[in-house]
PDB file of C-alpha atoms and ligand atoms in Angstrom:
ATOM      1  CA  UNK A 263       0.000   0.000   0.000  1.00  0.00           C
ATOM      2  CA  UNK A 264       1.298   3.441  -0.867  1.00  0.00           C
ATOM      3  CA  UNK A 265      -0.013   6.363   1.069  1.00  0.00           C
ATOM      4  CA  UNK A 266       1.486   9.221  -0.930  1.00  0.00           C
ATOM      5  CA  UNK A 267       4.772   7.397  -1.333  1.00  0.00           C
ATOM      6  CA  UNK A 268       7.087   8.932  -3.936  1.00  0.00           C
ATOM      7  CA  UNK A 269       9.366   6.405  -5.630  1.00  0.00           C
ATOM      8  CA  UNK A 270      11.038   9.196  -7.627  1.00  0.00           C
ATOM      9  CA  UNK A 271      12.345  11.134  -4.645  1.00  0.00           C
ATOM     10  CA  UNK A 272      15.945  10.021  -5.207  1.00  0.00           C
ATOM     11  CA  UNK A 273      17.953  10.164  -8.422  1.00  0.00           C
ATOM     12  CA  UNK A 274      19.734   6.867  -7.761  1.00  0.00           C
ATOM     13  CA  UNK A 275      18.284   3.966  -5.822  1.00  0.00           C
ATOM     14  CA  UNK A 276      20.149   0.861  -4.622  1.00  0.00           C
ATOM     15  CA  UNK A 277      17.883  -2.122  -4.022  1.00  0.00           C
ATOM     16  CA  UNK A 278      19.690  -5.026  -2.334  1.00  0.00           C
ATOM     17  CA  UNK A 279      18.232  -8.386  -3.362  1.00  0.00           C
ATOM     18  CA  UNK A 280      17.577 -10.313  -0.167  1.00  0.00           C
ATOM     19  CA  UNK A 281      17.866 -13.526  -2.180  1.00  0.00           C
ATOM     20  CA  UNK A 282      21.578 -13.402  -1.320  1.00  0.00           C
ATOM     21  CA  UNK A 283      21.029 -12.540   2.344  1.00  0.00           C
ATOM     22  CA  UNK A 284      21.326 -15.022   5.199  1.00  0.00           C
ATOM     23  CA  UNK A 285      17.688 -16.100   5.640  1.00  0.00           C
ATOM     24  CA  UNK A 286      18.327 -17.301   9.190  1.00  0.00           C
ATOM     25  CA  UNK A 287      18.853 -13.644  10.130  1.00  0.00           C
ATOM     26  CA  UNK A 288      16.689 -11.923   7.534  1.00  0.00           C
ATOM     27  CA  UNK A 289      15.449  -9.058   9.713  1.00  0.00           C
ATOM     28  CA  UNK A 290      18.970  -8.250  10.870  1.00  0.00           C
ATOM     29  CA  UNK A 291      20.317  -8.451   7.322  1.00  0.00           C
ATOM     30  CA  UNK A 292      17.681  -5.995   6.079  1.00  0.00           C
ATOM     31  CA  UNK A 293      18.401  -3.686   8.967  1.00  0.00           C
ATOM     32  CA  UNK A 294      22.148  -3.771   8.295  1.00  0.00           C
ATOM     33  CA  UNK A 295      21.953  -3.262   4.551  1.00  0.00           C
ATOM     34  CA  UNK A 296      19.464  -0.372   4.701  1.00  0.00           C
ATOM     35  CA  UNK A 297      21.402   1.295   7.515  1.00  0.00           C
ATOM     36  CA  UNK A 298      24.483   1.038   5.306  1.00  0.00           C
ATOM     37  CA  UNK A 299      22.829   3.417   2.836  1.00  0.00           C
ATOM     38  CA  UNK A 300      20.696   1.203   0.577  1.00  0.00           C
ATOM     39  CA  UNK A 301      17.193   2.298  -0.344  1.00  0.00           C
ATOM     40  CA  UNK A 302      14.688  -0.402  -1.347  1.00  0.00           C
ATOM     41  CA  UNK A 303      14.336  -4.039  -0.326  1.00  0.00           C
ATOM     42  CA  UNK A 304      14.312  -6.142  -3.505  1.00  0.00           C
ATOM     43  CA  UNK A 305      12.159  -9.209  -2.867  1.00  0.00           C
ATOM     44  CA  UNK A 306      12.544 -12.044  -5.407  1.00  0.00           C
ATOM     45  CA  UNK A 307       9.583 -14.394  -5.713  1.00  0.00           C
ATOM     46  CA  UNK A 308      10.179 -17.603  -7.717  1.00  0.00           C
ATOM     47  CA  UNK A 309       7.630 -20.370  -8.258  1.00  0.00           C
ATOM     48  CA  UNK A 310       9.705 -23.299  -9.637  1.00  0.00           C
ATOM     49  CA  UNK A 311       7.662 -23.147 -12.861  1.00  0.00           C
ATOM     50  CA  UNK A 312       8.475 -19.868 -14.562  1.00  0.00           C
ATOM     51  CA  UNK A 313      12.033 -20.106 -13.193  1.00  0.00           C
ATOM     52  CA  UNK A 314      13.855 -23.183 -11.883  1.00  0.00           C
ATOM     53  CA  UNK A 315      14.011 -22.043  -8.281  1.00  0.00           C
ATOM     54  CA  UNK A 316      11.654 -21.639  -5.330  1.00  0.00           C
ATOM     55  CA  UNK A 317      11.924 -18.752  -2.889  1.00  0.00           C
ATOM     56  CA  UNK A 318       9.677 -16.716  -0.631  1.00  0.00           C
ATOM     57  CA  UNK A 319       6.067 -15.578  -0.620  1.00  0.00           C
ATOM     58  CA  UNK A 320       3.612 -13.104   0.919  1.00  0.00           C
ATOM     59  CA  UNK A 321       4.039 -14.426   4.476  1.00  0.00           C
ATOM     60  CA  UNK A 322       7.688 -13.407   4.475  1.00  0.00           C
ATOM     61  CA  UNK A 323       6.730 -10.037   2.989  1.00  0.00           C
ATOM     62  CA  UNK A 324       4.253  -9.535   5.806  1.00  0.00           C
ATOM     63  CA  UNK A 325       6.930 -10.471   8.351  1.00  0.00           C
ATOM     64  CA  UNK A 326       9.435  -7.923   7.117  1.00  0.00           C
ATOM     65  CA  UNK A 327       6.869  -5.133   6.692  1.00  0.00           C
ATOM     66  CA  UNK A 328       7.319  -3.655  10.212  1.00  0.00           C
ATOM     67  CA  UNK A 329      11.099  -3.561   9.663  1.00  0.00           C
ATOM     68  CA  UNK A 330      10.697  -1.901   6.271  1.00  0.00           C
ATOM     69  CA  UNK A 331       8.356   0.696   7.764  1.00  0.00           C
ATOM     70  CA  UNK A 332      10.672   1.386  10.664  1.00  0.00           C
ATOM     71  CA  UNK A 333      13.568   1.891   8.246  1.00  0.00           C
ATOM     72  CA  UNK A 334      11.432   4.006   5.921  1.00  0.00           C
ATOM     73  CA  UNK A 335      12.249   1.593   3.132  1.00  0.00           C
ATOM     74  CA  UNK A 336      10.253   0.356   0.146  1.00  0.00           C
ATOM     75  CA  UNK A 337       9.460  -3.294  -0.566  1.00  0.00           C
ATOM     76  CA  UNK A 338      10.191  -3.910  -4.258  1.00  0.00           C
ATOM     77  CA  UNK A 339       8.563  -7.241  -5.123  1.00  0.00           C
ATOM     78  CA  UNK A 340       9.811  -8.993  -8.267  1.00  0.00           C
ATOM     79  CA  UNK A 341       7.363 -11.727  -9.275  1.00  0.00           C
ATOM     80  CA  UNK A 342       8.925 -14.515 -11.327  1.00  0.00           C
ATOM     81  CA  UNK A 343       5.779 -16.643 -11.332  1.00  0.00           C
ATOM     82  CA  UNK A 344       3.268 -17.936 -13.870  1.00  0.00           C
ATOM     83  CA  UNK A 345      -0.202 -16.382 -13.764  1.00  0.00           C
ATOM     84  CA  UNK A 346       0.688 -13.716 -11.207  1.00  0.00           C
ATOM     85  CA  UNK A 347      -2.787 -12.203 -10.621  1.00  0.00           C
ATOM     86  CA  UNK A 348      -3.636 -13.955  -7.357  1.00  0.00           C
ATOM     87  CA  UNK A 349      -0.172 -13.321  -5.953  1.00  0.00           C
ATOM     88  CA  UNK A 350      -0.439  -9.651  -6.919  1.00  0.00           C
ATOM     89  CA  UNK A 351      -3.432  -9.363  -4.590  1.00  0.00           C
ATOM     90  CA  UNK A 352      -1.674 -11.334  -1.841  1.00  0.00           C
ATOM     91  CA  UNK A 353       1.500  -9.246  -2.009  1.00  0.00           C
ATOM     92  CA  UNK A 354      -0.460  -5.990  -2.039  1.00  0.00           C
ATOM     93  CA  UNK A 355      -2.243  -7.172   1.104  1.00  0.00           C
ATOM     94  CA  UNK A 356       1.109  -8.191   2.618  1.00  0.00           C
ATOM     95  CA  UNK A 357       2.465  -4.640   2.290  1.00  0.00           C
ATOM     96  CA  UNK A 358       4.397  -4.610  -0.990  1.00  0.00           C
ATOM     97  CA  UNK A 359       4.982  -1.115  -2.366  1.00  0.00           C
ATOM     98  CA  UNK A 360       6.147  -1.984  -5.878  1.00  0.00           C
ATOM     99  CA  UNK A 361       5.070  -5.143  -7.706  1.00  0.00           C
ATOM    100  CA  UNK A 362       6.851  -6.046 -10.940  1.00  0.00           C
ATOM    101  CA  UNK A 363       5.763  -8.750 -13.348  1.00  0.00           C
ATOM    102  CA  UNK A 364       7.168 -10.343 -16.504  1.00  0.00           C
ATOM    103  CA  UNK A 365       4.851  -9.737 -19.501  1.00  0.00           C
ATOM    104  CA  UNK A 366       4.990 -13.325 -20.753  1.00  0.00           C
ATOM    105  CA  UNK A 367       3.739 -14.712 -17.412  1.00  0.00           C
ATOM    106  CA  UNK A 368       0.220 -13.347 -17.826  1.00  0.00           C
ATOM    107  CA  UNK A 369      -2.405 -13.889 -20.550  1.00  0.00           C
ATOM    108  CA  UNK A 370      -3.730 -10.370 -20.029  1.00  0.00           C
ATOM    109  CA  UNK A 371      -0.954  -7.907 -19.300  1.00  0.00           C
ATOM    110  CA  UNK A 372      -3.213  -4.856 -19.190  1.00  0.00           C
ATOM    111  CA  UNK A 373      -5.451  -6.574 -16.655  1.00  0.00           C
ATOM    112  CA  UNK A 374      -2.527  -7.622 -14.451  1.00  0.00           C
ATOM    113  CA  UNK A 375      -1.018  -4.124 -14.500  1.00  0.00           C
ATOM    114  CA  UNK A 376      -4.438  -2.662 -13.624  1.00  0.00           C
ATOM    115  CA  UNK A 377      -4.669  -5.108 -10.759  1.00  0.00           C
ATOM    116  CA  UNK A 378      -1.380  -3.809  -9.357  1.00  0.00           C
ATOM    117  CA  UNK A 379      -2.463  -0.175  -9.711  1.00  0.00           C
ATOM    118  CA  UNK A 380      -5.919  -0.855  -8.273  1.00  0.00           C
ATOM    119  CA  UNK A 381      -4.201  -2.433  -5.272  1.00  0.00           C
ATOM    120  CA  UNK A 382      -2.511   0.950  -4.642  1.00  0.00           C
ATOM    121  CA  UNK A 383       0.941  -0.407  -5.530  1.00  0.00           C
ATOM    122  CA  UNK A 384       3.425   0.891  -8.064  1.00  0.00           C
ATOM    123  CA  UNK A 385       3.636  -1.304 -11.172  1.00  0.00           C
ATOM    124  CA  UNK A 386       6.816  -2.610 -12.731  1.00  0.00           C
ATOM    125  CA  UNK A 387       7.324  -4.467 -15.998  1.00  0.00           C
ATOM    126  CA  UNK A 388      10.334  -6.792 -16.300  1.00  0.00           C
ATOM    127  CA  UNK A 389      12.139  -7.827 -19.466  1.00  0.00           C
ATOM    128  CA  UNK A 390      14.271 -10.947 -19.682  1.00  0.00           C
ATOM    129  CA  UNK A 391      17.477 -10.571 -21.688  1.00  0.00           C
ATOM    130  CA  UNK A 392      15.803 -11.495 -25.008  1.00  0.00           C
ATOM    131  CA  UNK A 393      12.243 -10.304 -24.348  1.00  0.00           C
ATOM    132  CA  UNK A 394      11.405  -7.620 -26.938  1.00  0.00           C
ATOM    133  CA  UNK A 395      10.632  -4.099 -25.779  1.00  0.00           C
ATOM    134  CA  UNK A 396       7.493  -3.789 -27.925  1.00  0.00           C
ATOM    135  CA  UNK A 397       5.443  -4.930 -24.938  1.00  0.00           C
ATOM    136  CA  UNK A 398       5.843  -1.281 -23.922  1.00  0.00           C
ATOM    137  CA  UNK A 399       3.909   0.041 -26.923  1.00  0.00           C
ATOM    138  CA  UNK A 400       0.519   0.196 -25.267  1.00  0.00           C
ATOM    139  CA  UNK A 401       1.035   0.100 -21.527  1.00  0.00           C
ATOM    140  CA  UNK A 402       3.400   2.864 -20.407  1.00  0.00           C
ATOM    141  CA  UNK A 403       0.578   4.821 -18.767  1.00  0.00           C
ATOM    142  CA  UNK A 404       0.116   1.954 -16.326  1.00  0.00           C
ATOM    143  CA  UNK A 405       3.795   1.410 -15.572  1.00  0.00           C
ATOM    144  CA  UNK A 406       5.905   3.160 -12.923  1.00  0.00           C
ATOM    145  CA  UNK A 407       9.114   1.211 -13.411  1.00  0.00           C
ATOM    146  CA  UNK A 408      10.804  -0.837 -16.102  1.00  0.00           C
ATOM    147  CA  UNK A 409      13.200  -3.526 -14.991  1.00  0.00           C
ATOM    148  CA  UNK A 410      15.734  -4.991 -17.384  1.00  0.00           C
ATOM    149  CA  UNK A 411      17.127  -8.388 -16.480  1.00  0.00           C
ATOM    150  CA  UNK A 412      20.849  -8.503 -17.124  1.00  0.00           C
ATOM    151  CA  UNK A 413      20.934 -12.229 -16.241  1.00  0.00           C
ATOM    152  CA  UNK A 414      18.445 -15.013 -16.883  1.00  0.00           C
ATOM    153  CA  UNK A 415      16.078 -14.946 -13.908  1.00  0.00           C
ATOM    154  CA  UNK A 416      16.259 -17.686 -11.302  1.00  0.00           C
ATOM    155  CA  UNK A 417      19.462 -17.288  -9.346  1.00  0.00           C
ATOM    156  CA  UNK A 418      21.704 -14.747  -7.720  1.00  0.00           C
ATOM    157  CA  UNK A 419      25.407 -14.545  -8.410  1.00  0.00           C
ATOM    158  CA  UNK A 420      25.345 -14.694 -12.223  1.00  0.00           C
ATOM    159  CA  UNK A 421      27.424 -12.601 -14.583  1.00  0.00           C
ATOM    160  CA  UNK A 422      26.070  -9.444 -16.227  1.00  0.00           C
ATOM    161  CA  UNK A 423      25.143 -10.160 -19.880  1.00  0.00           C
ATOM    162  CA  UNK A 424      26.961  -7.519 -21.874  1.00  0.00           C
ATOM    163  CA  UNK A 425      24.485  -7.014 -24.734  1.00  0.00           C
ATOM    164  CA  UNK A 426      21.967  -5.635 -22.229  1.00  0.00           C
ATOM    165  CA  UNK A 427      23.902  -2.368 -22.374  1.00  0.00           C
ATOM    166  CA  UNK A 428      22.381  -1.832 -25.848  1.00  0.00           C
ATOM    167  CA  UNK A 429      18.951  -2.652 -24.487  1.00  0.00           C
ATOM    168  CA  UNK A 430      19.403  -0.090 -21.685  1.00  0.00           C
ATOM    169  CA  UNK A 431      20.131   2.639 -24.222  1.00  0.00           C
ATOM    170  CA  UNK A 432      17.060   1.713 -26.309  1.00  0.00           C
ATOM    171  CA  UNK A 433      14.804   1.560 -23.257  1.00  0.00           C
ATOM    172  CA  UNK A 434      16.070   4.867 -21.910  1.00  0.00           C
ATOM    173  CA  UNK A 435      15.218   6.486 -25.253  1.00  0.00           C
ATOM    174  CA  UNK A 436      11.655   5.163 -25.074  1.00  0.00           C
ATOM    175  CA  UNK A 437      11.263   6.384 -21.493  1.00  0.00           C
ATOM    176  CA  UNK A 438      12.729   9.819 -22.252  1.00  0.00           C
ATOM    177  CA  UNK A 439      10.336  10.267 -25.190  1.00  0.00           C
ATOM    178  CA  UNK A 440       7.448   9.215 -22.993  1.00  0.00           C
ATOM    179  CA  UNK A 441       8.497  11.635 -20.243  1.00  0.00           C
ATOM    180  CA  UNK A 442       8.640  14.503 -22.732  1.00  0.00           C
ATOM    181  CA  UNK A 443       5.106  13.778 -23.918  1.00  0.00           C
ATOM    182  CA  UNK A 444       3.496  12.927 -20.604  1.00  0.00           C
ATOM    183  CA  UNK A 445       5.603  14.597 -17.928  1.00  0.00           C
ATOM    184  CA  UNK A 446       5.736  11.259 -16.093  1.00  0.00           C
ATOM    185  CA  UNK A 447       9.057   9.778 -15.040  1.00  0.00           C
ATOM    186  CA  UNK A 448       9.302   5.986 -15.236  1.00  0.00           C
ATOM    187  CA  UNK A 449      12.247   4.536 -13.325  1.00  0.00           C
ATOM    188  CA  UNK A 450      14.695   2.253 -15.127  1.00  0.00           C
ATOM    189  CA  UNK A 451      15.893  -0.598 -12.927  1.00  0.00           C
ATOM    190  CA  UNK A 452      18.562  -3.176 -13.719  1.00  0.00           C
ATOM    191  CA  UNK A 453      18.629  -6.618 -12.132  1.00  0.00           C
ATOM    192  CA  UNK A 454      21.517  -9.091 -12.269  1.00  0.00           C
ATOM    193  CA  UNK A 455      25.282  -8.982 -11.926  1.00  0.00           C
ATOM    194  CA  UNK A 456      25.529  -5.439 -10.550  1.00  0.00           C
ATOM    195  CA  UNK A 457      28.628  -4.735  -8.469  1.00  0.00           C
ATOM    196  CA  UNK A 458      30.546  -1.701  -7.193  1.00  0.00           C
ATOM    197  CA  UNK A 459      32.795  -2.176 -10.233  1.00  0.00           C
ATOM    198  CA  UNK A 460      30.155  -1.848 -12.971  1.00  0.00           C
ATOM    199  CA  UNK A 461      27.459   0.297 -11.310  1.00  0.00           C
ATOM    200  CA  UNK A 462      28.761   3.648 -12.619  1.00  0.00           C
ATOM    201  CA  UNK A 463      29.137   2.409 -16.182  1.00  0.00           C
ATOM    202  CA  UNK A 464      25.538   1.194 -16.128  1.00  0.00           C
ATOM    203  CA  UNK A 465      24.305   4.454 -14.579  1.00  0.00           C
ATOM    204  CA  UNK A 466      25.932   6.402 -17.422  1.00  0.00           C
ATOM    205  CA  UNK A 467      23.744   4.493 -19.884  1.00  0.00           C
ATOM    206  CA  UNK A 468      20.584   5.725 -18.139  1.00  0.00           C
ATOM    207  CA  UNK A 469      19.750   3.270 -15.361  1.00  0.00           C
ATOM    208  CA  UNK A 470      18.675   4.926 -12.101  1.00  0.00           C
ATOM    209  CA  UNK A 471      17.737   1.923  -9.937  1.00  0.00           C
ATOM    210  CA  UNK A 472      20.170  -0.891  -9.175  1.00  0.00           C
ATOM    211  CA  UNK A 473      19.335  -4.308  -7.798  1.00  0.00           C
ATOM    212  CA  UNK A 474      22.365  -5.996  -6.281  1.00  0.00           C
ATOM    213  CA  UNK A 475      22.322  -9.277  -4.408  1.00  0.00           C
ATOM    214  CA  UNK A 476      25.670 -11.074  -4.325  1.00  0.00           C
ATOM    215  CA  UNK A 477      27.444  -7.786  -5.144  1.00  0.00           C
ATOM    216  CA  UNK A 478      26.504  -6.602  -1.640  1.00  0.00           C
ATOM    217  CA  UNK A 479      25.684  -9.605   0.559  1.00  0.00           C
ATOM    218  CA  UNK A 480      28.450 -11.864  -0.734  1.00  0.00           C
ATOM    219  CA  UNK A 481      31.066  -9.184  -1.169  1.00  0.00           C
ATOM    220  CA  UNK A 482      34.316 -10.510   0.258  1.00  0.00           C
ATOM    221  CA  UNK A 483      34.624  -7.730   2.790  1.00  0.00           C
ATOM    222  CA  UNK A 484      31.052  -8.048   3.997  1.00  0.00           C
ATOM    223  CA  UNK A 485      30.185 -11.769   3.876  1.00  0.00           C
ATOM    224  CA  UNK A 486      31.316 -12.707   7.358  1.00  0.00           C
ATOM    225  CA  UNK A 487      31.087  -9.405   9.117  1.00  0.00           C
ATOM    226  CA  UNK A 488      27.463  -8.461   8.521  1.00  0.00           C
ATOM    227  CA  UNK A 489      28.773  -5.028   7.814  1.00  0.00           C
ATOM    228  CA  UNK A 490      27.839  -3.655   4.443  1.00  0.00           C
ATOM    229  CA  UNK A 491      28.960  -0.071   5.045  1.00  0.00           C
ATOM    230  CA  UNK A 492      32.117  -0.214   2.920  1.00  0.00           C
ATOM    231  CA  UNK A 493      30.682  -1.929  -0.131  1.00  0.00           C
ATOM    232  CA  UNK A 494      27.511   0.194  -0.173  1.00  0.00           C
ATOM    233  CA  UNK A 495      29.524   3.382   0.305  1.00  0.00           C
ATOM    234  CA  UNK A 496      31.715   2.351  -2.630  1.00  0.00           C
ATOM    235  CA  UNK A 497      28.605   1.952  -4.787  1.00  0.00           C
ATOM    236  CA  UNK A 498      27.244   5.346  -3.691  1.00  0.00           C
ATOM    237  CA  UNK A 499      30.599   7.050  -4.303  1.00  0.00           C
ATOM    238  CA  UNK A 500      30.839   5.532  -7.760  1.00  0.00           C
ATOM    239  CA  UNK A 501      27.296   6.690  -8.569  1.00  0.00           C
ATOM    240  CA  UNK A 502      28.038  10.203  -7.310  1.00  0.00           C
ATOM    241  CA  UNK A 503      30.878  10.483  -9.808  1.00  0.00           C
ATOM    242  CA  UNK A 504      28.586   9.807 -12.796  1.00  0.00           C
TER     243      UNK A 504
HETATM  244  C1  DX5 B  49      17.505 -13.105 -10.374  1.00  0.00           C
HETATM  245  C2  DX5 B  49      16.934 -12.124  -9.387  1.00  0.00           C
HETATM  246  C3  DX5 B  49      17.896 -11.095  -8.954  1.00  0.00           C
HETATM  247  C4  DX5 B  49      19.100 -11.636  -8.242  1.00  0.00           C
HETATM  248  C5  DX5 B  49      20.201 -10.648  -8.358  1.00  0.00           C
HETATM  249  O1  DX5 B  49      16.503 -13.880 -10.897  1.00  0.00           O
HETATM  250  O2  DX5 B  49      15.819 -11.461  -9.942  1.00  0.00           O
HETATM  251  O3  DX5 B  49      17.257 -10.086  -8.193  1.00  0.00           O
HETATM  252  O4  DX5 B  49      18.868 -11.925  -6.904  1.00  0.00           O
HETATM  253  O5  DX5 B  49      21.333 -11.214  -7.819  1.00  0.00           O
HETATM  254  P1  DX5 B  49      22.779 -10.751  -8.230  1.00  0.00           P
HETATM  255  O6  DX5 B  49      22.893  -9.279  -7.908  1.00  0.00           O
HETATM  256  O7  DX5 B  49      23.670 -11.602  -7.395  1.00  0.00           O
HETATM  257  O8  DX5 B  49      22.935 -10.991  -9.701  1.00  0.00           O
HETATM  258 ZN1   ZN B  50      15.028  -9.636  -8.910  1.00  0.00          ZN
END
């Protein structure tokens, strides 16, 4: 639910993917990573059908909601599930702020996006590495965020697929044209293989929202210490130089 929440308040947003966190200490991990300077909590939902992995659902979202509220953070739900409509309702009820879906997972994309908006959540549309951008032709008015996958969805810790840089540039052009016509800013989020090393290069291409899982939680200086300050500060510094 979004009571007057503004997802465009910050130029750059870092959204740590809790898929790479230590689930035995999830609340503490979220606390640590947001206190280190991250912004949104990226929440990966996988159903073992659309992607070959099984993760977490609305109950976990509901459990972390008080922590997210206390930290003034946003829950950014990424649904990698077939037929997402029922889960959209469940995640909205569980406190999700942003719900993103893959266009090929629903028979009726317009209906699913409307469902997200009618549930008072922000709507995101996610493109796999080879999914064509023409899904955007008739739905931008209902979308608040575009997410480009720079890995094949299903797992953390994969390598950034280089050709996605071209796709970023094309998407940014579409979003800039749309903003000129409509005055509405649609965020451009990247998901997969983002690290302190490549974040600035990707920002220069037009991305403003960065999911990072293993790049933060499994970073060699943070993995055992539960202290993400250094790695997150490095990311912020690199973004500030763009
Ligand atoms: C992949 C997920 C990503 C993943 C990112 O299907 O959507 O959010 O956790 O992990 P890293 O940053 O390790 O590539
Ligand atoms: Zn994700």
